[in-house]
Coordinates of C-alpha atoms in Angstrom, one line a residue:
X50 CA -31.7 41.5 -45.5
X51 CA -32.0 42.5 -41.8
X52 CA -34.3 39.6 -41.7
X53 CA -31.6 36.9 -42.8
X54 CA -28.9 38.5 -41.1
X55 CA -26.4 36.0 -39.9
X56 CA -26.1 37.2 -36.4
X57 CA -28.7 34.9 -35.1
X58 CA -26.8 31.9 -36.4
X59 CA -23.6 33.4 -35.3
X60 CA -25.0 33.6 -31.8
X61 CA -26.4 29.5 -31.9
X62 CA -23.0 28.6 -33.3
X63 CA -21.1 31.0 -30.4
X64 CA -18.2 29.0 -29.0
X65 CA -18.7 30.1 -25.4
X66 CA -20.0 27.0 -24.2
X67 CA -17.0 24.9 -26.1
X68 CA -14.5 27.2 -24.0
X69 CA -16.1 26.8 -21.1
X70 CA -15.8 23.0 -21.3
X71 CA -12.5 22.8 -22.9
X72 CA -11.3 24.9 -19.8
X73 CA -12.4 22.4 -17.6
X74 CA -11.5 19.4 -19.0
X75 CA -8.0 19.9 -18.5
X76 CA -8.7 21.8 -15.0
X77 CA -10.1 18.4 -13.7
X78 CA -7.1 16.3 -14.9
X79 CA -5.0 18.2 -12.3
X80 CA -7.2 18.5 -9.4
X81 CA -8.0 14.4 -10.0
X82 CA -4.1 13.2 -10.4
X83 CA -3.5 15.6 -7.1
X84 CA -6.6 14.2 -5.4
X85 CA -4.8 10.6 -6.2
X86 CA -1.6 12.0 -4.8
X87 CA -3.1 12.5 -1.8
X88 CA -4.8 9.0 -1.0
X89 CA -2.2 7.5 -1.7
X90 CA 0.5 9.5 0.5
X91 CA -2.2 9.0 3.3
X92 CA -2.5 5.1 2.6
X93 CA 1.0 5.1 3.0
X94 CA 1.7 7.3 6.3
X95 CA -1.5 4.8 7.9
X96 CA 0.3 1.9 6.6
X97 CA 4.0 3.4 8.2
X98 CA 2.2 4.3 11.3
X99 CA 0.7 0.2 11.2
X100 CA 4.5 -0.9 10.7
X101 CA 6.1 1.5 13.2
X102 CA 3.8 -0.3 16.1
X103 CA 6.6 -2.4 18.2
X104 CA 6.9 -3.3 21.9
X105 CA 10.0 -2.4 24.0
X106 CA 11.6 -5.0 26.1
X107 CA 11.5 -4.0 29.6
X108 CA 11.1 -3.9 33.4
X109 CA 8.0 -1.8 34.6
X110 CA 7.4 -0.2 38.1
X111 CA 4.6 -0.9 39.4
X112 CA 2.4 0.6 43.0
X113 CA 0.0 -1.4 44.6
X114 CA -3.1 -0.2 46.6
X115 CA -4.1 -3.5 48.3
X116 CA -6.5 -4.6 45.6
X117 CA -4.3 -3.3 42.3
X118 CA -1.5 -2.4 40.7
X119 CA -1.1 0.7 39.2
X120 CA 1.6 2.2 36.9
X121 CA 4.0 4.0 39.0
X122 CA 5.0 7.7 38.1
X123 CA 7.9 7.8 39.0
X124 CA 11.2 6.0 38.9
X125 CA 12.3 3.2 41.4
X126 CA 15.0 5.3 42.3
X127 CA 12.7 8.6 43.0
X128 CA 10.3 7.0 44.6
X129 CA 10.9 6.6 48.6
X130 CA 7.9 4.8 50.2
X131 CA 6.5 4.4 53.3
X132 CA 6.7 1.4 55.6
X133 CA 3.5 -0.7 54.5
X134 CA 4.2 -0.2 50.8
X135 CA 3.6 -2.7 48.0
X136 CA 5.7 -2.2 44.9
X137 CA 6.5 -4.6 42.1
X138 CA 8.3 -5.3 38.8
X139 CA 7.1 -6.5 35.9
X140 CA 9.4 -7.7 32.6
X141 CA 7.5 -8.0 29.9
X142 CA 7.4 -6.4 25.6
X143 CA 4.8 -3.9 25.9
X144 CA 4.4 -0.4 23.2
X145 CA 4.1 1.9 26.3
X146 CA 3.1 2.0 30.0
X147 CA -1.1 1.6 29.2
X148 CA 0.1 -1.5 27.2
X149 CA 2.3 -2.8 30.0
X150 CA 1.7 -6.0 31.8
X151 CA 0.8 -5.6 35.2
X152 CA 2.8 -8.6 38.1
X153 CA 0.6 -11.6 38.0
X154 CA 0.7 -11.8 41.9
X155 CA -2.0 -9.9 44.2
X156 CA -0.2 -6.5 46.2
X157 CA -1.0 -7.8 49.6
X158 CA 1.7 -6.4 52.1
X159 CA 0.5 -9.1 55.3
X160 CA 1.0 -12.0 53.3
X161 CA 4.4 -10.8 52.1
X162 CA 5.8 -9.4 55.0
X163 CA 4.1 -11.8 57.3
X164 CA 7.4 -13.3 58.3
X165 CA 9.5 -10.1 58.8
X166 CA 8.4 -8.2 62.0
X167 CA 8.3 -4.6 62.4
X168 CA 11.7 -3.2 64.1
X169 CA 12.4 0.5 65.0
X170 CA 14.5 2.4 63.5
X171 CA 13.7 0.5 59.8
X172 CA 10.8 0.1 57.3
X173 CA 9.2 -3.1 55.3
X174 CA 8.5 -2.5 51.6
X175 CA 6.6 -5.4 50.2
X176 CA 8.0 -6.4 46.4
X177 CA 6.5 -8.6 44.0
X178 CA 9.2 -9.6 40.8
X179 CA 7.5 -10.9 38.0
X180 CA 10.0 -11.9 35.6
X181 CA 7.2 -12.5 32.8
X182 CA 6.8 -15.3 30.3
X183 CA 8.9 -17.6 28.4
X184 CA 7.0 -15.4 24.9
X185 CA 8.7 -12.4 26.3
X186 CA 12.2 -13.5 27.1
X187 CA 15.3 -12.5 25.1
X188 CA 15.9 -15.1 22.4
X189 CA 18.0 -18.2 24.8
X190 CA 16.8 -17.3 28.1
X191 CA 14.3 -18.0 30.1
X192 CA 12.5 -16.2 32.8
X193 CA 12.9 -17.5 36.4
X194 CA 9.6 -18.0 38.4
X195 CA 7.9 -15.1 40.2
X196 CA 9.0 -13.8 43.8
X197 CA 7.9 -12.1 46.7
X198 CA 10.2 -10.8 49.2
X199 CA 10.1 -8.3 52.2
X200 CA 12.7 -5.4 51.9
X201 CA 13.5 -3.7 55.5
X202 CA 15.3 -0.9 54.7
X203 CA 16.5 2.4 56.5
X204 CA 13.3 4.6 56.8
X205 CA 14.7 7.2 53.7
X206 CA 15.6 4.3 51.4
X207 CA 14.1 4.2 48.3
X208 CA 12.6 1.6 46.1
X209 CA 15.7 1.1 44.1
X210 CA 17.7 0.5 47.3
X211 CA 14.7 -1.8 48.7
X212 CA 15.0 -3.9 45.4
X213 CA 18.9 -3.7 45.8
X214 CA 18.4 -5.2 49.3
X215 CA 16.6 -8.6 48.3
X216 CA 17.2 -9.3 44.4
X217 CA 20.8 -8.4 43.6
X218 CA 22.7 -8.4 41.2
X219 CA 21.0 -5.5 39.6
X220 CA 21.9 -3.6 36.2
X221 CA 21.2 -0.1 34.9
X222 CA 21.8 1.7 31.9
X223 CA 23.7 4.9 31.7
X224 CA 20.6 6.6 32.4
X225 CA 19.6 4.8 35.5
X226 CA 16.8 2.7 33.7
X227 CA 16.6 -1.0 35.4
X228 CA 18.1 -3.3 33.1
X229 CA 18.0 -6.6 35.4
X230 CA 16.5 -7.8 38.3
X231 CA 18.7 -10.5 40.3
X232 CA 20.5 -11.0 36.8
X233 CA 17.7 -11.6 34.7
X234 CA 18.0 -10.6 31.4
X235 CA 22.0 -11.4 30.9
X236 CA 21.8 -8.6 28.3
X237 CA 19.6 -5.7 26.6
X238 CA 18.1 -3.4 27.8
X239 CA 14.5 -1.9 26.9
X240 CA 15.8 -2.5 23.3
X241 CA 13.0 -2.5 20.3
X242 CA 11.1 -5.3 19.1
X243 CA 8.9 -5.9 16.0
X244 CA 5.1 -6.7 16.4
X245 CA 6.3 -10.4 16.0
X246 CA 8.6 -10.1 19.3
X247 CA 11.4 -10.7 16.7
X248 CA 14.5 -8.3 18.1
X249 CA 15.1 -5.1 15.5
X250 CA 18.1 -3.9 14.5
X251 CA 18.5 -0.9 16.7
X252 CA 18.1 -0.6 19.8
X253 CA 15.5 2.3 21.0
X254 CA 15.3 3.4 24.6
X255 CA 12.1 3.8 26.6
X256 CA 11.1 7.5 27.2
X257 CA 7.7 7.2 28.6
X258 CA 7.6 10.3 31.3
X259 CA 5.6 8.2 33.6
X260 CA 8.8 6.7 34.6
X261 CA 11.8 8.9 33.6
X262 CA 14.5 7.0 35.3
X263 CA 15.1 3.7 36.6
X264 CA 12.5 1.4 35.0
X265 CA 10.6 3.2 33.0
X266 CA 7.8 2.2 30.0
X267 CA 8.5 3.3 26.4
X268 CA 6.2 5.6 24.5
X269 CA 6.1 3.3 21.4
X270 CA 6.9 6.4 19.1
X271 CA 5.1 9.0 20.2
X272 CA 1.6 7.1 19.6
X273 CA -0.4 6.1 22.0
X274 CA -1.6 2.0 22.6
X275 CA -3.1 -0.1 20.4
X276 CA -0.9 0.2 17.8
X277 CA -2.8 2.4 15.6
X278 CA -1.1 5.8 14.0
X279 CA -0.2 8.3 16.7
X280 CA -1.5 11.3 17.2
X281 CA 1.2 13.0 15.4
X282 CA 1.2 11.0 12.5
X283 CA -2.6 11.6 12.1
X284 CA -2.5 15.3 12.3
X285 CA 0.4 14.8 9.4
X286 CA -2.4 13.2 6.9
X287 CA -5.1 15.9 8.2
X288 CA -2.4 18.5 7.0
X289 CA -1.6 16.6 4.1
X290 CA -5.4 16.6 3.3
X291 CA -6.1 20.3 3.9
X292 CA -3.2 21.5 1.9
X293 CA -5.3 19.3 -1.0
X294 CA -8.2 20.8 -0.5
X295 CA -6.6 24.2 -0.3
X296 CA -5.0 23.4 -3.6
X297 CA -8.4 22.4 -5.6
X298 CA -9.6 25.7 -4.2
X299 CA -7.1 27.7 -5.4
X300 CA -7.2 25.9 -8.8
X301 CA -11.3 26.4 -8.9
X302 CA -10.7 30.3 -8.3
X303 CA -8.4 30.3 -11.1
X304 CA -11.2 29.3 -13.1

């Protein structure tokens, strides 16, 4: 009797291994619909961060060394340069100022100035307006040609008043951001525009720190250039992800 005891088969037949893989069927369901959940939130936030990539309509400040231009850091109207100075402006759509479009003439201060002598009590700021391309001009206008012209100025003017001097009638914005240069555009001002140069609906200001007032280059929301997802909107997905992963962890230990 011991010998045909049914324990043996009881044992073979034990449902342990059934439980164990009934538990984790529906244990996987979960974790694989949240998983799903998750690609595609992140396939969307890329694809918002693709869509969100527009250009701003504006006038940028530019600093010339000679040779180059480089983006200024400041605002027209903060800046006071020296007497041999080469500034210029530059309209043009661009997402932000390492997107911006640099004046298509070369910064050379004795080829602009070459006709305005030095006089005491005064200095000469060399300026180069580039009024851009017919493809960047507000829908109806077009762009007048590129200028040079020699601003002598009081020695503490600065390189709003040098611009005043030689290309008026300028136009700001309530917060001091150059809107026109000798009239050009009739209207707008750094407003929005779609990755097709087709105006949007609102109208977003510039904010780019490198020029904070006067003319200053948007910060195509908060991303960098290229037009790929910002930083912020990248550390969003990786957040996204990790509270995922933390999920199928916690679900695992639950086990």
């Amino acid at each position: 009797m011991t010998r045909t005891s049914s324990a043996p088969a009881v044992t073979r037949s034990s449902s342990a291994p059934a439980v164990t893989r009934s538990s984790s069927a529906p244990l996987r369901s979960p974790v694989a619909a949240l998983l799903a959940v998750l690609l595609a939130a992140s396939g969307v936030l890329l694809g918002a961060g693709g869509a969100q990539a527009a250009g701003y309509r504006y006038w940028s400040f530019w600093e010339g060394d000679g040779k180059s231009w480089a983006y200024a850091t400041q605002g027209p109207s903060l800046v006071r340069p020296d007497d041999g100075t080469v500034q210029g402006f530059r309209f043009a759509v661009s997402e932000d100022s390492a997107d911006a479009d640099r004046p298509r003439h070369a910064p050379d201060f004795g080829a602009i100035c070459a006709d305005t002598p030095a006089k005491g009590g005064a200095k000469r700021v060399a300026l180069v307006i580039d009024p851009g391309t017919a493809e960047d001009a507000p829908a109806g206008e077009k762009p007048p040609a590129l200028r040079t012209a020699c601003a002598q100025v009081a020695p503490d003017a600065s390189s709003a008043e040098a611009l005043a001097s030689v290309a008026k009638p300028l136009r700001y914005d309530s917060s001091a951001m150059i809107c026109a240069i000798s009239g050009y555009p009739k209207s707008g001002c750094g407003e929005q525009v779609s990755g097709d140069g087709s105006k949007k609906d609102g109208s977003g200001k510039p904010t780019d720190t490198a020029s904070a007032s006067a003319s200053s280059a948007p910060a195509a929301d908060d991303g960098g250039s290229g037009g790929g997802p910002s930083a912020g909107l990248l550390l969003g997905i990786g957040a996204v992800l990790l509270l995922g992963v933390a999920a199928v962890f916690q679900a695992r230990r639950r086990r």
